[in-house]
Coordinates of C-alpha atoms and ligand atoms in Angstrom, one line a residue:
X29 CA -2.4 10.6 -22.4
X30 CA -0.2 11.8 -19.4
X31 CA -2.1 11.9 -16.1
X32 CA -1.3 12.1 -12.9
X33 CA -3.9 10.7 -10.5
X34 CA -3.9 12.2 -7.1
X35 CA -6.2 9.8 -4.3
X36 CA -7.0 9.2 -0.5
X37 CA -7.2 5.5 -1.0
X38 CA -10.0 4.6 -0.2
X39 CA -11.7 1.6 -1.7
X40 CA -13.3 3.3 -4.9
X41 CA -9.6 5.4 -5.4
X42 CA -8.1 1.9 -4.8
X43 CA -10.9 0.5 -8.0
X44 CA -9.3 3.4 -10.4
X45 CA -6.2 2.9 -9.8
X46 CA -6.6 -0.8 -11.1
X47 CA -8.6 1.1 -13.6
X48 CA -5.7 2.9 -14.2
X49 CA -3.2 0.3 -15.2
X50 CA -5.3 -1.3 -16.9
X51 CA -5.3 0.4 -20.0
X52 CA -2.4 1.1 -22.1
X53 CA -3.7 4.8 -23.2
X54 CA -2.7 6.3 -19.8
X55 CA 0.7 7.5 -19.3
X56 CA 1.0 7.9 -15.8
X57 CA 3.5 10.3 -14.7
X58 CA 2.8 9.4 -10.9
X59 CA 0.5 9.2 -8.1
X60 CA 0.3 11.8 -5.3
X61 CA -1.5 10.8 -1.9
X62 CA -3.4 13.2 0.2
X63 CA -5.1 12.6 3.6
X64 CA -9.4 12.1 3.6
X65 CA -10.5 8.9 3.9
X66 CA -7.9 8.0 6.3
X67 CA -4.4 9.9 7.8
X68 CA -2.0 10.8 4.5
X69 CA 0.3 8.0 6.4
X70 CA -2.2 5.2 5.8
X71 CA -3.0 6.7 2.1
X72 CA 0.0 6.2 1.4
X73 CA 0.5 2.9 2.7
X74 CA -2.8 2.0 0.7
X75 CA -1.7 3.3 -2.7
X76 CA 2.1 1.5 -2.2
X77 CA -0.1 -1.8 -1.1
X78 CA -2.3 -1.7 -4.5
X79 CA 0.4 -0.7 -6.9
X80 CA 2.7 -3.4 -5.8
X81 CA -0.1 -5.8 -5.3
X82 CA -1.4 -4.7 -9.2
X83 CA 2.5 -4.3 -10.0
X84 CA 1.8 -1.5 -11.6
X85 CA 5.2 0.2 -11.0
X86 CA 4.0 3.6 -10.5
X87 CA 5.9 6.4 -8.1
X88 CA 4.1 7.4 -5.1
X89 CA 4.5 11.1 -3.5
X90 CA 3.0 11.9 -0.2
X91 CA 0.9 15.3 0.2
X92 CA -1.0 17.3 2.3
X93 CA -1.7 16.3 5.5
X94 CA -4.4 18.8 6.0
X95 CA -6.8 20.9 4.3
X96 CA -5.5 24.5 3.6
X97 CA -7.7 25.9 6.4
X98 CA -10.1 23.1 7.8
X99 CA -8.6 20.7 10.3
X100 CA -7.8 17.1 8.8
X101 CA -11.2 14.7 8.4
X102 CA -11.2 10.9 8.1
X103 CA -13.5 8.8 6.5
X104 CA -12.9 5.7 9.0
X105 CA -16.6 4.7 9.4
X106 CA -16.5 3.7 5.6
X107 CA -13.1 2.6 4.7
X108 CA -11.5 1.5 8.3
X109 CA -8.9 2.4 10.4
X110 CA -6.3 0.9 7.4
X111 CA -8.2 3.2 5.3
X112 CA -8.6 0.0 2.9
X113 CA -10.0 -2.5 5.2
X114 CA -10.9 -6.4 4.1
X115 CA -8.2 -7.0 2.0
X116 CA -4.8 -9.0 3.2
X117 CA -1.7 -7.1 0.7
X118 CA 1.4 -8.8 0.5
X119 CA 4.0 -7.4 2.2
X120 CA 6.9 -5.6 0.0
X121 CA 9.8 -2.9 0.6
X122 CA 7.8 0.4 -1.8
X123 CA 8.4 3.8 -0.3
X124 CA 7.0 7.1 -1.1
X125 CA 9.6 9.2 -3.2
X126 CA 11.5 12.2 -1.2
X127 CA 9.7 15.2 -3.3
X128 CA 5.9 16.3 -2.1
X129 CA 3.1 15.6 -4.3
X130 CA 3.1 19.6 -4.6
X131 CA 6.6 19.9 -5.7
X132 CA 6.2 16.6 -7.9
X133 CA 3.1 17.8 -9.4
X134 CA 4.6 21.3 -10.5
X135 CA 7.6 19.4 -11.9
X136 CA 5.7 16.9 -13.4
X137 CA 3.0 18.9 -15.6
X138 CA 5.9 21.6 -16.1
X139 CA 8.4 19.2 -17.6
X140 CA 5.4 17.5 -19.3
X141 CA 6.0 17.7 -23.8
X142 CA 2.0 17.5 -23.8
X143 CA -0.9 18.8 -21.7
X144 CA -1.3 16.8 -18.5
X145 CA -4.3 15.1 -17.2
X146 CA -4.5 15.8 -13.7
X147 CA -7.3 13.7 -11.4
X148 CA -8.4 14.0 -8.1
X149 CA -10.3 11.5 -6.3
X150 CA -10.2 13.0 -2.8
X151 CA -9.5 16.5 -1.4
X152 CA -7.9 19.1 -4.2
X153 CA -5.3 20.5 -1.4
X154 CA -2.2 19.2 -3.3
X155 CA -3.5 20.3 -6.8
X156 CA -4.0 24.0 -5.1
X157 CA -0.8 24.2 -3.5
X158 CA 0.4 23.1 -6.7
X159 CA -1.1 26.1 -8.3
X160 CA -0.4 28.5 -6.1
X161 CA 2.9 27.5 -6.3
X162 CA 3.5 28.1 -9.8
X163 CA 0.1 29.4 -12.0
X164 CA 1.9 29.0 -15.1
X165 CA 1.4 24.9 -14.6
X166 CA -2.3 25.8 -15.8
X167 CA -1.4 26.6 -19.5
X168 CA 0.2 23.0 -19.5
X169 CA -3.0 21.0 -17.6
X170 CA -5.5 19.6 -20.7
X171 CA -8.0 19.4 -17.8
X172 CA -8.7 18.8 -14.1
X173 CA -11.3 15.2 -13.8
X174 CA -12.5 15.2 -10.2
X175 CA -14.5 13.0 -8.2
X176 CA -16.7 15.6 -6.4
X177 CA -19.4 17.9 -5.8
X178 CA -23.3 17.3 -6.4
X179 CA -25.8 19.7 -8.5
X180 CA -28.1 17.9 -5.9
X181 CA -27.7 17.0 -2.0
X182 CA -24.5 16.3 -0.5
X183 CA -23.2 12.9 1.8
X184 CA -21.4 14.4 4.4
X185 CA -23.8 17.8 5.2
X186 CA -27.0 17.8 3.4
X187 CA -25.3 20.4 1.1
X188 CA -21.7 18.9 0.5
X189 CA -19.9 16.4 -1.0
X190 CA -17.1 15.0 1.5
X191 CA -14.0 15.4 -1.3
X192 CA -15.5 19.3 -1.6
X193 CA -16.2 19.8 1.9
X194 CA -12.7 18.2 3.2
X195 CA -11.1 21.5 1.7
X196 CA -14.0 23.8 0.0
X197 CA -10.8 26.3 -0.5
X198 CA -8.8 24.0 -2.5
X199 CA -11.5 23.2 -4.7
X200 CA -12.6 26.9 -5.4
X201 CA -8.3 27.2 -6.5
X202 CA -9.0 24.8 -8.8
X203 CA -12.4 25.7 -10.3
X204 CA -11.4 29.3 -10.9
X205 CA -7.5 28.5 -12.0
X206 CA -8.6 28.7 -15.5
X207 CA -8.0 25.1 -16.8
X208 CA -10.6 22.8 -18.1
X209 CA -12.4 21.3 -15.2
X210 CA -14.8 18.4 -15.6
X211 CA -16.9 17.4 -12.2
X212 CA -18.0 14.0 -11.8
X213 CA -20.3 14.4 -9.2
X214 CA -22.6 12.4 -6.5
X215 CA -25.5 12.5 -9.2
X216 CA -23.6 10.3 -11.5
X217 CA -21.5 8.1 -9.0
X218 CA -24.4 7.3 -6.7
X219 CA -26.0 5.4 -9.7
X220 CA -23.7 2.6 -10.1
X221 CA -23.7 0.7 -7.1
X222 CA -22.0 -2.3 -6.5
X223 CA -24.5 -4.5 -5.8
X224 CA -24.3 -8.1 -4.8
X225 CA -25.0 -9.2 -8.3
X226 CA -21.8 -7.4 -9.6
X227 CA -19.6 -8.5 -6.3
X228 CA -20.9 -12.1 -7.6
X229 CA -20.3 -11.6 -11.6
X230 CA -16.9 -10.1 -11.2
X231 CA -15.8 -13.2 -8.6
X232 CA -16.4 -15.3 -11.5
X233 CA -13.6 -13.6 -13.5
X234 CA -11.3 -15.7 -10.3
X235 CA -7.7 -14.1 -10.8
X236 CA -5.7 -11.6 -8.1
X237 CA -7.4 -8.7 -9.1
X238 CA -11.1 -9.9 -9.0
X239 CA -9.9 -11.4 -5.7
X240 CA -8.8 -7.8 -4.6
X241 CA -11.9 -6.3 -5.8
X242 CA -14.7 -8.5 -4.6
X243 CA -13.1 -8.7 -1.2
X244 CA -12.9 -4.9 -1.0
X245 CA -16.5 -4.4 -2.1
X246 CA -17.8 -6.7 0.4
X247 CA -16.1 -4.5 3.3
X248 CA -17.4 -1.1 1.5
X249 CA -20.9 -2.7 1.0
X250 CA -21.1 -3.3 5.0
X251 CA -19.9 0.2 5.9
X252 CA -22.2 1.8 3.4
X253 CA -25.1 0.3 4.6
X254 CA -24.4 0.7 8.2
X255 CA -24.0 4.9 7.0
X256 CA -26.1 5.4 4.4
X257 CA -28.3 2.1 4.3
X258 CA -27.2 1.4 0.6
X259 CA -27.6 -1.9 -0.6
X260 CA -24.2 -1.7 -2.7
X261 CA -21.8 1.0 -2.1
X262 CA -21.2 3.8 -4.8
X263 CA -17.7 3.4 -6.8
X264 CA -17.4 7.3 -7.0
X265 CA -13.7 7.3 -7.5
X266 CA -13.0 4.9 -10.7
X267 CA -15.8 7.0 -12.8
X268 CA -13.1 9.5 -13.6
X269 CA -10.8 7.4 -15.1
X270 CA -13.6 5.0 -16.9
X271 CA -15.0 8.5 -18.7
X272 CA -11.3 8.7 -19.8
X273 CA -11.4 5.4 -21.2
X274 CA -14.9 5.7 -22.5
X275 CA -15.8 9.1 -23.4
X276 CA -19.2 7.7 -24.1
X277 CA -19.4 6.8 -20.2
X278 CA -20.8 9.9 -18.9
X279 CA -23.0 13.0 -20.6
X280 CA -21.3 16.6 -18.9
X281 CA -23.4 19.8 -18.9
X282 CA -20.9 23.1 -19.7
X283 CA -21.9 25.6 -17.0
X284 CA -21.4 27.9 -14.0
X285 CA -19.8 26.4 -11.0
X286 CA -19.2 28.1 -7.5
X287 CA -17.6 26.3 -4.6
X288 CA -19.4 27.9 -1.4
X289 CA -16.3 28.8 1.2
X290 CA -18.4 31.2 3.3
X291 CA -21.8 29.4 4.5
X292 CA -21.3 27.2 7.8
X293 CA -24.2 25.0 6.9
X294 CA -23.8 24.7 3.0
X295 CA -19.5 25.4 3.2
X296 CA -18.2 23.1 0.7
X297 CA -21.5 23.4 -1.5
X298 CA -21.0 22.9 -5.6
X299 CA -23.4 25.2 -6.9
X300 CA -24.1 24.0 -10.5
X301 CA -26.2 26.7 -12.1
X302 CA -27.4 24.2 -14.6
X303 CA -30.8 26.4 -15.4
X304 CA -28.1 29.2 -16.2
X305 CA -30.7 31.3 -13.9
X306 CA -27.4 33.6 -12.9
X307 CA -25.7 34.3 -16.1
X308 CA -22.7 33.7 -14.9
X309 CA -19.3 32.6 -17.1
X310 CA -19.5 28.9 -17.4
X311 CA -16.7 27.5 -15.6
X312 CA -16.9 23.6 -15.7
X313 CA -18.6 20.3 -17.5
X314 CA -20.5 18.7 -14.9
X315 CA -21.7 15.1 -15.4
X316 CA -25.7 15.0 -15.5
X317 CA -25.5 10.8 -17.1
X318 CA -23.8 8.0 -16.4
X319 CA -24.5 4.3 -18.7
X320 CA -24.2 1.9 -16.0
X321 CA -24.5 -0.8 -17.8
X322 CA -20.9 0.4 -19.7
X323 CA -19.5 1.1 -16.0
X324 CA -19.8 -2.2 -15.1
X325 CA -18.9 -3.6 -18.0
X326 CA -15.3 -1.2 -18.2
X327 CA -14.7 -2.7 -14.6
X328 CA -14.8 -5.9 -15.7
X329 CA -12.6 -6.3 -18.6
X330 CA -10.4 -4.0 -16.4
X331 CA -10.7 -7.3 -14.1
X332 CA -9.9 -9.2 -16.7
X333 CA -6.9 -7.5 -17.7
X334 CA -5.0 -8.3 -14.8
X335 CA -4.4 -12.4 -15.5
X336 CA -1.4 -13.1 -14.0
Ligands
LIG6 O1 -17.8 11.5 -1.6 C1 -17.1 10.4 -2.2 C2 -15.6 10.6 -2.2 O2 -15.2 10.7 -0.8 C3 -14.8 9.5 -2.8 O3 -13.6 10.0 -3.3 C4 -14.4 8.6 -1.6 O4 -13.2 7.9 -1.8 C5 -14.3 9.7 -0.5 O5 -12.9 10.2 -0.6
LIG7 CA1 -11.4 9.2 -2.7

């Protein structure tokens, strides 16, 4: 399968991309970066510091600073002024290519002999530049996983979801560009929580990447309980790419999606018309299920995949 995975890490994007190399089915064409939870500098810097700490030898190209019309948002009060706070990584001499993750991303999925994969685990800017750059990527995209949205209440406004409402016009690109688009939303990611039972079980697996992990968790936990008064944070971002590696992972409902750009109060809003009470041409699979149990247990023998 050849995927691109485009992130904000982030502490959950930082848990899929170990997701991500650790399984041998994903052909990874490269990484783009866009800002969100922190500046697209310290992104960046975060996806570099995981993929040479992981040594997962992947290419990194640097996006959008900014949403296409919103001003640039951070996410500092959960993920730190690093953008990755509580883990130490190595220093090393990684750069980000010279080519934008637009231009990479048009090259990339154009050039591509088989449909492309494309994920996004923060704001959808650099997909939808991407597309408005050159439409005719969509006939070469096998589908478009995102970390996003809710059919139910939001966590940054009580109607939106903070990857949605970072750039609500990027994300309504996307969901109308034609291509497959499968939303794994709040509903599903807010149910596996990393609780101090799984911080505790995955310390046992003692190698670099359980060391990585745990120490990350503990930092997210904190922040998410300070914010949101959760007694383990939600990985959102890594249920994209466990679904890929489990297709059993998560149950999706084919329906009508509309991303609300007008609203002040709902702006960013993923209207899921599960009931079908509008009629309207289904758009997108949203995720309704998730087997936590399964989660958990595709995080750990990811875990356990990286003994070195
Ligand atoms: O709402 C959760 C999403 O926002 C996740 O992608 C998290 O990393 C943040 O970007
Ligand atoms: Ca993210």
């Amino acid at each position: 399968m050849n995927i691109i995975l485009d992130c904000d890490p982030g502490h959950d994007d930082a848990i899929a991309l170990l997701l991500l190399g650790s399984n041998k089915k994903f052909n990874v064409l490269g990484i783009t970066t866009t800002a969100g939870n922190q500046t697209i500098e310290k992104t960046t810097i975060n996806a570099l510091n995981v993929i040479n700490y992981l040594n997962l030898g992947y290419k990194v190209y640097m996006g959008a600073n900014k949403p296409l019309k919103r001003d640039a948002v951070i996410c500092d009060a959960i993920h730190g002024e690093s953008g990755l706070d509580g883990f130490i990584f190595p220093k090393h001499n990684l750069k980000p290519e010279n080519m934008s993750a637009k231009d990479f991303m048009v090259k990339a999925i154009k050039e591509s002999k088989e449909k492309v994969v494309v994920v996004t685990t923060g704001p959808m800017t650099n997909l939808a530049l991407a597309i408005l750059e050159d439409k005719n990527i969509v006939s070469n995209i096998e589908k478009i996983v995102l970390m996003g949205g809710s059919i139910g209440a939001g966590n940054v406004t009580p109607a939106a979801e903070f990857n949605i409402n970072c750039d609500a016009e990027a994300a309504d690109i996307c969901f109308r560009c034609g291509a497959p688009i499968y939303m794994v939303g709040l509903d599903v990611t807010r149910k596996v929580l990393v609780t101090e039972d799984i911080i505790n079980r995955m310390k046992k697996i003692n190698n670099n990447a359980s060391k990585m992990f745990t120490d990350l968790m503990i930092t997210f936990n904190i922040n998410q309980k300070k914010v949101f008064n959760l007694d383990g944070g939600p990985l959102h971002d890594p249920v994209t790419i466990a679904s890929l590696i489990n297709p059993n992972l998560v149950h999706f409902e084919y329906v009508n999606t509309e991303i609300d750009i007008i609203s002040s109060s709902s702006y960013g809003r993923t209207n899921c018309d599960i009931p079908n009470y509008l009629k309207k041409e289904k758009n997108s699979y949203v995720a309704t299920k998730i087997d936590v149990d399964l989660f958990f247990d595709i995080i750990e023998e990811a875990l356990r995949y990286y003994n070195f």
